[in-house]
Short mmCIF file of C-alpha atoms in Angstrom, two decimals:
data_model
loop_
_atom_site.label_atom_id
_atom_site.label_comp_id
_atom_site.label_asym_id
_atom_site.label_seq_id
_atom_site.Cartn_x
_atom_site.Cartn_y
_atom_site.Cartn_z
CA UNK A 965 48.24 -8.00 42.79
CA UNK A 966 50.81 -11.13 41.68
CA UNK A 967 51.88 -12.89 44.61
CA UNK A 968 55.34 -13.19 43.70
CA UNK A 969 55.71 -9.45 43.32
CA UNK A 970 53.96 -8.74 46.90
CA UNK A 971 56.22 -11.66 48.67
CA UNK A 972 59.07 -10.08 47.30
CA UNK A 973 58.06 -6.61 48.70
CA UNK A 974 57.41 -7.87 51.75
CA UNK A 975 60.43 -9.83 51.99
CA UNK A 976 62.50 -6.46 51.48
CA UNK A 977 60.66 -4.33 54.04
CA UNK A 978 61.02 -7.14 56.64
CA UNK A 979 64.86 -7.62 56.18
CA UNK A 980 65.41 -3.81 55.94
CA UNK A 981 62.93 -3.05 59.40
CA UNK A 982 65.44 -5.66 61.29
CA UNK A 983 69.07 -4.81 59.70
CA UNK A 984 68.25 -0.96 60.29
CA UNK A 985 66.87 -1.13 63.45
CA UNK A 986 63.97 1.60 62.76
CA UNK A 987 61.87 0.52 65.49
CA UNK A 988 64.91 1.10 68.21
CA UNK A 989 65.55 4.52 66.41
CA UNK A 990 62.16 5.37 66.62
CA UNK A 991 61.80 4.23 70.34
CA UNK A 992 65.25 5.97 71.00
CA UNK A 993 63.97 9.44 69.71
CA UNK A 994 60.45 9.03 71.68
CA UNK A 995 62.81 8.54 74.68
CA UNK A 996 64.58 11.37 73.99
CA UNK A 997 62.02 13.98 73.44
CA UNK A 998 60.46 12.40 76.51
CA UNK A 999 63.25 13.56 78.87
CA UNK A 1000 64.10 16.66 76.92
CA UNK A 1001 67.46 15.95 75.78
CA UNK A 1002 68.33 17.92 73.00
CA UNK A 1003 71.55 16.73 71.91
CA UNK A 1004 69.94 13.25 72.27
CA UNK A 1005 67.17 14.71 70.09
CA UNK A 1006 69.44 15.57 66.81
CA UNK A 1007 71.48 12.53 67.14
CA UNK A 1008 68.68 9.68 67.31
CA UNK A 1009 66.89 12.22 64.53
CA UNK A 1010 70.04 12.46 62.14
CA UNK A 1011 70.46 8.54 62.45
CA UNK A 1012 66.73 7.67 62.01
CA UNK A 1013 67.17 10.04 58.45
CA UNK A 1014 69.86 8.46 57.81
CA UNK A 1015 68.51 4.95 57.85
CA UNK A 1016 65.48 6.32 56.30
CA UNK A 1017 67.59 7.68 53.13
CA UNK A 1018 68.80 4.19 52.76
CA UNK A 1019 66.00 2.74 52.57
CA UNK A 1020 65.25 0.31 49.44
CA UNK A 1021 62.13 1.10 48.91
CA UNK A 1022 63.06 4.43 47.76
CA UNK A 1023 64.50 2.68 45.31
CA UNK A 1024 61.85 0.38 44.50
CA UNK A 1025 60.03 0.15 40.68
CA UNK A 1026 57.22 1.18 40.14
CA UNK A 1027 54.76 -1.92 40.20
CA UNK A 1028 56.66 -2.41 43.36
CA UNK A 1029 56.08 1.26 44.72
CA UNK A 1030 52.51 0.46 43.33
CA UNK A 1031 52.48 -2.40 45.57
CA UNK A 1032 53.13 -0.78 48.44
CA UNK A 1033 50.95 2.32 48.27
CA UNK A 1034 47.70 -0.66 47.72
CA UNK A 1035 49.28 -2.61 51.08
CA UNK A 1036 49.14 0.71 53.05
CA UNK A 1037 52.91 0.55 54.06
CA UNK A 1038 54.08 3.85 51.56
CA UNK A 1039 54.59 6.52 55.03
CA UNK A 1040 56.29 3.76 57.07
CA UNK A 1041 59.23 2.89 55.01
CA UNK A 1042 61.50 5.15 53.49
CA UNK A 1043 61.24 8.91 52.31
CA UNK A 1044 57.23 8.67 53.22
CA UNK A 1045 58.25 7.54 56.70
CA UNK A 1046 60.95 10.52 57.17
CA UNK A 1047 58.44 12.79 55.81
CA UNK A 1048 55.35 11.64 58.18
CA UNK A 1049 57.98 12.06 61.08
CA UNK A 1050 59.05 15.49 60.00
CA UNK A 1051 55.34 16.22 59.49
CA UNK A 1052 55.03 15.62 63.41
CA UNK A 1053 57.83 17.49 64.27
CA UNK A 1054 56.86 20.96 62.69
CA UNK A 1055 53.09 20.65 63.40
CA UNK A 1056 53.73 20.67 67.27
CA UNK A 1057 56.85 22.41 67.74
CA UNK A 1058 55.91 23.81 71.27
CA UNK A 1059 54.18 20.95 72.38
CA UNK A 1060 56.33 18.76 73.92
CA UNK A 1061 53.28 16.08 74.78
CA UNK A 1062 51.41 16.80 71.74
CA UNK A 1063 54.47 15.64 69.72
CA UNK A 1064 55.16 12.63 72.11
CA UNK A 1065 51.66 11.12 71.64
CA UNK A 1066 51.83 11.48 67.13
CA UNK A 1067 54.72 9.82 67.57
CA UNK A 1068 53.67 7.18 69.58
CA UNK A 1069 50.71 6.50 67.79
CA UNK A 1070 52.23 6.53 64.39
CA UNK A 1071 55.39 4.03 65.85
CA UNK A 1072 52.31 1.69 67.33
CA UNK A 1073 50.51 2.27 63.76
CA UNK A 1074 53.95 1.05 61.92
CA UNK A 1075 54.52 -1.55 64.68
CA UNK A 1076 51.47 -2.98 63.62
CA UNK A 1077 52.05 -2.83 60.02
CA UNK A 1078 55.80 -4.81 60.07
CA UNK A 1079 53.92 -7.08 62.52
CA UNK A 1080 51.19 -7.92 59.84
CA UNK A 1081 54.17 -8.53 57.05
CA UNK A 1082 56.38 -10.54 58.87
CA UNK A 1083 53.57 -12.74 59.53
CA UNK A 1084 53.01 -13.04 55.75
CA UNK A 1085 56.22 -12.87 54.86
CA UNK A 1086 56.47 -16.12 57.21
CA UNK A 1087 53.51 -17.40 55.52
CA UNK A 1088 54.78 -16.95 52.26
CA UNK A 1089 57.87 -19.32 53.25
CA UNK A 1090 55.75 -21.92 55.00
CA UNK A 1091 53.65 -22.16 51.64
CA UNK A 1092 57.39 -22.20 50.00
CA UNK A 1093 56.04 -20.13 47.19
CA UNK A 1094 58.68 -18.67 45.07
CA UNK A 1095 60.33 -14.64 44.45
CA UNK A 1096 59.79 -13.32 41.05
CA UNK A 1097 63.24 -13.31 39.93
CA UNK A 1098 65.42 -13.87 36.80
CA UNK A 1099 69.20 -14.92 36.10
CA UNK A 1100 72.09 -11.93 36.36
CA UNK A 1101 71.79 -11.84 32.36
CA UNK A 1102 68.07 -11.34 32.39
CA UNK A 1103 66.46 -7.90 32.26
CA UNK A 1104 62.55 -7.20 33.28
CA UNK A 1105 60.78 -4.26 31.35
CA UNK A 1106 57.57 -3.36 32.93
CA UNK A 1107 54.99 -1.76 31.18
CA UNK A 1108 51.94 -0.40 33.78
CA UNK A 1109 48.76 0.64 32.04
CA UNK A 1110 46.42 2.90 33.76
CA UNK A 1111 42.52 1.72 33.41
CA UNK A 1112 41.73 5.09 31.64
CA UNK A 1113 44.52 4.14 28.61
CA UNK A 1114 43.17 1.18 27.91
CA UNK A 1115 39.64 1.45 29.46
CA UNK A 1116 40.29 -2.73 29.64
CA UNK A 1117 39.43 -3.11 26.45
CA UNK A 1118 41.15 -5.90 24.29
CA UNK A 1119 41.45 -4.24 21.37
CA UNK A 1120 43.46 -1.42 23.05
CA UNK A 1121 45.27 -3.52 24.88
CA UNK A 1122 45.95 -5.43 21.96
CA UNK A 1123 46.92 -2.80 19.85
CA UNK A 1124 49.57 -1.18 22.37
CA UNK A 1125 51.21 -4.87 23.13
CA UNK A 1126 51.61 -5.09 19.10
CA UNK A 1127 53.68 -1.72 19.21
CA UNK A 1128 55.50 -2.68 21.96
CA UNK A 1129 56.12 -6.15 20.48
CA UNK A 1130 57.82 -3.70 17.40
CA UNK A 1131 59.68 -1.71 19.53
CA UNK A 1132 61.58 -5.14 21.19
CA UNK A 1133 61.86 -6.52 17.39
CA UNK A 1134 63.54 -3.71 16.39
CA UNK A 1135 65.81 -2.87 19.06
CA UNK A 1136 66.80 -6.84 19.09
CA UNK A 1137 67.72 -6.45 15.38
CA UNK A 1138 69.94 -3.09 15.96
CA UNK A 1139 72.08 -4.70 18.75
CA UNK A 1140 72.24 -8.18 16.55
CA UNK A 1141 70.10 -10.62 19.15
CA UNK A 1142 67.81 -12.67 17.65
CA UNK A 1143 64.44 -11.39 16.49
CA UNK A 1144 61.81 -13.50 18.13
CA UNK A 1145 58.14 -12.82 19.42
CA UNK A 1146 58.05 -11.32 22.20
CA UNK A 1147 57.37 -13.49 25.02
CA UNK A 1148 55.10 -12.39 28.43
CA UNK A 1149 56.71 -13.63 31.34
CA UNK A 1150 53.99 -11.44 33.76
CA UNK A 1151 50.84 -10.07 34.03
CA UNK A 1152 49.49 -8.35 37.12
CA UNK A 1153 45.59 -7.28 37.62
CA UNK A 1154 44.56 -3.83 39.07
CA UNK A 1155 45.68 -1.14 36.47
CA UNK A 1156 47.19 -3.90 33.80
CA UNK A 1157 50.85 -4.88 34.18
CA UNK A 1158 52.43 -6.76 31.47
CA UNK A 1159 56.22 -7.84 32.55
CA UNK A 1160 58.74 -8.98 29.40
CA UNK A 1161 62.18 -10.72 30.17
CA UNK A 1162 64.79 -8.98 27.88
CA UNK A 1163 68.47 -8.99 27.39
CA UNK A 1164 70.81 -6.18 29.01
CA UNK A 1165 71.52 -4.77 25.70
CA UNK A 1166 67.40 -4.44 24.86
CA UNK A 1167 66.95 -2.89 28.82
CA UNK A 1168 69.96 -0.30 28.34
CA UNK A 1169 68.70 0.65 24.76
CA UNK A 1170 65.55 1.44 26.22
CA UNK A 1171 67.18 3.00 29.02
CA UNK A 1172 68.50 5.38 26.70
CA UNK A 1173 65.18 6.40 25.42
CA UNK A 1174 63.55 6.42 28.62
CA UNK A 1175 66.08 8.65 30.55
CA UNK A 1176 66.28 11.45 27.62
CA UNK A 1177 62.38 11.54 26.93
CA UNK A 1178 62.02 11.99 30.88
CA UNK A 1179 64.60 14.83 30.89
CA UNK A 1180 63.23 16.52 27.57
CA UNK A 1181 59.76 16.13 29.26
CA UNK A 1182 60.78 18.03 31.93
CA UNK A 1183 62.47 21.03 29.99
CA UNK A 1184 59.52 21.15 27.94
CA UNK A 1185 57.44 21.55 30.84
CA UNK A 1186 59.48 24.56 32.07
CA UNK A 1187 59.82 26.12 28.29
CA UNK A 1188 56.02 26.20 28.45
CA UNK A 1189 55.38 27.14 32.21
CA UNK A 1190 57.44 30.18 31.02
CA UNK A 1191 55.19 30.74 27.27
CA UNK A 1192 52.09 30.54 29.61
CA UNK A 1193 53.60 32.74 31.85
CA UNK A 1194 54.27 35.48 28.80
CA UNK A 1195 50.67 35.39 27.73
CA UNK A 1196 49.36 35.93 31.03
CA UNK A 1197 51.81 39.66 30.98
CA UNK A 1198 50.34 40.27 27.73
CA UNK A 1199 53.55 39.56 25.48
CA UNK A 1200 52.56 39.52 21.98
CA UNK A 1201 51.06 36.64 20.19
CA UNK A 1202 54.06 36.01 18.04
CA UNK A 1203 56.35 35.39 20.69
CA UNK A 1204 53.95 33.02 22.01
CA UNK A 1205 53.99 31.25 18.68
CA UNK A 1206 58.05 31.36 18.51
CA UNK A 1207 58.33 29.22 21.69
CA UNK A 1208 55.73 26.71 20.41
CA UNK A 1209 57.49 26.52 17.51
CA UNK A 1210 60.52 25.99 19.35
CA UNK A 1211 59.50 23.00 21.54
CA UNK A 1212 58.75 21.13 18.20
CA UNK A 1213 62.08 21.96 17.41
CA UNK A 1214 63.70 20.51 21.07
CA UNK A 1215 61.72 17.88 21.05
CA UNK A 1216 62.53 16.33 17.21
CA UNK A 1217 66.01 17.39 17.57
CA UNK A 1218 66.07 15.29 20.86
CA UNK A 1219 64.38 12.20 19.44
CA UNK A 1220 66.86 12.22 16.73
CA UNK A 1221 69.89 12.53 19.38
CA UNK A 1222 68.10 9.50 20.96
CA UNK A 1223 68.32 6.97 17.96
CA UNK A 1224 71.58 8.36 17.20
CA UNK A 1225 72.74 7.42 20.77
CA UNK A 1226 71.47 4.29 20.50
CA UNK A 1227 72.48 3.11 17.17
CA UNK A 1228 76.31 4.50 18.29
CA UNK A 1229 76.13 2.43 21.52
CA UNK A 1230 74.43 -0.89 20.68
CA UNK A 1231 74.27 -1.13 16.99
CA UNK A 1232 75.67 -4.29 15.83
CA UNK A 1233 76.81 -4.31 11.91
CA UNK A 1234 74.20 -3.47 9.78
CA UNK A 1235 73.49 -3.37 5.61
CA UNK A 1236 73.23 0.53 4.67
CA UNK A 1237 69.88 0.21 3.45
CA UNK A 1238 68.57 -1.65 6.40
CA UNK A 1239 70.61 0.20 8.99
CA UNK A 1240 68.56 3.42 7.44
CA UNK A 1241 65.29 1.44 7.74
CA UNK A 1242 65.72 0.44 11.46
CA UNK A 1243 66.45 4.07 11.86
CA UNK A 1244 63.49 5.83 10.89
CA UNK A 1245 61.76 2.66 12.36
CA UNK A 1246 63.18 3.39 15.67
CA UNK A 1247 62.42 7.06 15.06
CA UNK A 1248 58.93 5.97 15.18
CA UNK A 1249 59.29 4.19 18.19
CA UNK A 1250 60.81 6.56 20.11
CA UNK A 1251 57.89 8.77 19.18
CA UNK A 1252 55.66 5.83 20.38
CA UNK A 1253 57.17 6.14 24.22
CA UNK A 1254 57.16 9.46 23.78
CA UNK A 1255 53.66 9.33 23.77
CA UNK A 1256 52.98 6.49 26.07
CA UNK A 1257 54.69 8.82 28.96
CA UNK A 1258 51.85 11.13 28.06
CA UNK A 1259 49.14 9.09 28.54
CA UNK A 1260 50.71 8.33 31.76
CA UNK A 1261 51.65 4.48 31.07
CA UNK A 1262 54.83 3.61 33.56
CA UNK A 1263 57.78 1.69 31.82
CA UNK A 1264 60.02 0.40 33.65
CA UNK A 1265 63.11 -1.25 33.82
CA UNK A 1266 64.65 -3.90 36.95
CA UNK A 1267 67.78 -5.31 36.65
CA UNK A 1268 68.64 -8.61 38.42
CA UNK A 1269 70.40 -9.12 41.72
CA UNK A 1270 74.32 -9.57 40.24
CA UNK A 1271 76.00 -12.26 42.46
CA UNK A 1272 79.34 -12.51 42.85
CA UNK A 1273 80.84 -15.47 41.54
CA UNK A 1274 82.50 -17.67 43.95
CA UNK A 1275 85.51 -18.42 42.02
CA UNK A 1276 86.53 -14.76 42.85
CA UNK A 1277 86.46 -15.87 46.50
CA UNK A 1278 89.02 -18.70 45.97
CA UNK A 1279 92.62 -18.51 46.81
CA UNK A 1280 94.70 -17.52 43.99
CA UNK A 1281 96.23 -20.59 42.60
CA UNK A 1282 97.56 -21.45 39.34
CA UNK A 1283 94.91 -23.36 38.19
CA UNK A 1284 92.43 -20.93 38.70
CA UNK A 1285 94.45 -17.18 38.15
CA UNK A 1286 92.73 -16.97 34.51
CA UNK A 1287 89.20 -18.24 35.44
CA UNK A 1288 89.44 -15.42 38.63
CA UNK A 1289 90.42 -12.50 36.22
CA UNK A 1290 87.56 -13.53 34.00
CA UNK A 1291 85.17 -14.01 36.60
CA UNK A 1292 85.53 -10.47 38.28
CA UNK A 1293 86.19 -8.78 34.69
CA UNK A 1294 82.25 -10.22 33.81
CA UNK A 1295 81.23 -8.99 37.48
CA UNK A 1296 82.50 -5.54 37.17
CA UNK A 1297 81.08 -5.77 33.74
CA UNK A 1298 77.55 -6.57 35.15
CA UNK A 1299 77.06 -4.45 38.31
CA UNK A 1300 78.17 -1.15 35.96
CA UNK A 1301 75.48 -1.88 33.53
CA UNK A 1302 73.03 -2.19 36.42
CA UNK A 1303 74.07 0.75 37.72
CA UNK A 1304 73.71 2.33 34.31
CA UNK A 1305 70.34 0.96 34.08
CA UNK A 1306 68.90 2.10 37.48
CA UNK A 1307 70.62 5.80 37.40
CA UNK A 1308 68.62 6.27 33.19
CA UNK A 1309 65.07 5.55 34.92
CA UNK A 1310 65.65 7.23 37.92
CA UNK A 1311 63.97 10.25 36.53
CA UNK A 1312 61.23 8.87 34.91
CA UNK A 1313 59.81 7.89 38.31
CA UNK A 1314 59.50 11.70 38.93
CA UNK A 1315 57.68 12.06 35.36
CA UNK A 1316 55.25 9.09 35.04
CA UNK A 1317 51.42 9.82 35.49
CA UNK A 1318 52.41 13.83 35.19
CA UNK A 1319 49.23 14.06 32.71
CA UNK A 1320 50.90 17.36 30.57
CA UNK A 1321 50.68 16.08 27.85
CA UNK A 1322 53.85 17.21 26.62
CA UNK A 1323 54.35 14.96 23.70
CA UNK A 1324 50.56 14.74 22.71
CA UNK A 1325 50.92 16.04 19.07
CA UNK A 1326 54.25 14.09 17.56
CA UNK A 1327 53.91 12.65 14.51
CA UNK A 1328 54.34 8.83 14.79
CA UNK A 1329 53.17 7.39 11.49
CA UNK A 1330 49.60 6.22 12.89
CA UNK A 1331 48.47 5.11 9.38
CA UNK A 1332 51.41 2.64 9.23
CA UNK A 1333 50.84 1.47 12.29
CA UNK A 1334 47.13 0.81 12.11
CA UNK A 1335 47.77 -0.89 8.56
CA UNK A 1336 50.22 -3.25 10.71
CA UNK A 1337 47.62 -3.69 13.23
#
């Protein structure tokens, strides 16, 4: 894994394990159960979920998710910590001593896991190596490729980094940034991880895409649970056929309500006759994700950490009443699109590496895109 990925993962865990306190939670409850106090019991319980819920890395991407499932670390952070608790709880709800001793082996198991990261998280500092960041106006876009996609073969790496190199050309000519090659910034080993700094208007364009495929993925999936479910009572064949037919329907209708999204959103001014080209160009790429969510490739999208600018911390003074207002107007303006950004992909976390194969037969215009190859 890239070191400047796994220091800042560690660096997270470490700060969040000392400014929620889940090791005196943890002891608290223990202590509770201990001496039978049931009152104590639900408090210490509700506040421990609470801190849980909180918990960033239930927010985290997913190369950083990825990173902490390989470290071992996924059941004592987070929703997989409140679940491996709650796990305790009902498997020994009569046994008072039974539940004591899970619970003090799994707090010594996690006390031994924070211990091992804040000793490389200390590490990390001593050796002053850096985070893997970017500036508030800089956007990553991750794109994870499992070993069976791309069976590590150049070519096929090659030839999915060339679409994906389209996809950023022709979004950055719809919203009017330059066109430019498309630059790596990142490349992690394991299953391959290419990382691609991009503008806010590229991320939230692709946020678009991203956060309708995942939700059109997912009605698919229950259109289709209930076809399967109508053959297996023995409902004609034709109404079988009339509900395929009518998720190629959904799904082209939604891929068109996609570009047309975008292009009313973040389309700068465009000639007629190009504007129509970058549409059915974009129609194609849409198609492309489409697919790549099938195959179970991850894309995904980080926003930077927004800091507040310090002007809006000054007193007010005459000299400086214009600069403030513009200041916290470009603030405001940042942290919504952030927000924007991180509530699109939420979903698609839920969706990635589902292996349906939803999208497997759309059209994409292969036979232009192997002529670009």
């Amino acid at each position: 894994m890239e070191v400047s990925k796994l220091y800042n993962v560690v660096f997270e865990l470490v700060d969040e394990n000392e400014s929620l306190k889940i090791n005196e939670l943890i002891t608290n409850l223990i202590n509770s159960i201990s001496q039978n106090r049931a009152n104590q019991i639900e408090g210490y319980l509700n506040e421990l979920n609470k801190a849980f819920d909180s918990s960033k890395s239930n927010f985290f991407s997913i190369s950083s998710s990825k990173i902490l499932k390989e470290i071992s670390g996924e059941s004592y952070f987070g929703q997989g910590a409140k679940n491996a608790i709650e796990e305790i709880l009902i498997s020994t709800p009569f046994n008072n001593a039974l539940t004591l001793q899970k619970l003090q082996e799994f707090n010594k198991r996690r006390a031994d896991f924070v211990s091992k990261i804040t000793q490389l998280d200390t590490i990390f500092e001593s050796l002053d190596l850096s985070f893997h960041f970017y500036n508030d106006d800089t956007y990553e876009i991750g794109l994870i490729f499992p070993e069976y996609v791309t069976e590590n073969k150049i070519k096929s790496i090659n030839a999915n980094l060339h679409k994906w190199d389209q996809i950023f050309k022709t979004l950055k000519e719809i919203t009017g940034d330059e066109v430019e090659d498309t630059k790596i910034s990142l490349v992690n080993n394991g299953s391959l991880e290419f990382f691609f700094e991009n503008s806010p208007k590229i991320a939230l364009c692709l946020s678009i895409a991203i956060e309708r495929l995942a939700t059109l993925y997912k009605r698919i999936l229950e259109i289709r649970t209930a076809r399967l479910k109508l053959e297996e009572l023995g409902a004609p064949k034709s109404e079988s056929n009339a509900i395929q037919e009518h998720e190629k329907i959904v799904i082209e209708k939604a891929i068109k309500e996609i570009v047309e999204q975008i292009f009313k959103e973040h389309a700068a001014r465009l000639e007629t006759g190009r504007k129509n080209e970058l549409k059915n160009a974009l129609t194609s790429n849409v198609k492309f994700i489409a697919k790549s969510i099938d195959k179970g490739i991850a894309i995904e999208i980080t926003p930077p950490e927004v800091n507040k600018p310090e002007i809006i911390n000054e007193l007010d003074t005459e000299e400086n009443k214009r600069g403030k207002i513009i200041a916290e107007k470009e603030y405001k303006e940042k942290l919504a699109k952030v927000e924007l950004a991180n509530k699109r992909t939420e979903l698609a976390r839920e969706i990635f590496n589902s292996g349906k194969e939803v999208f497997k037969y759309l059209a994409i215009g292969e036979e232009n895109d192997n002529n670009e190859e």
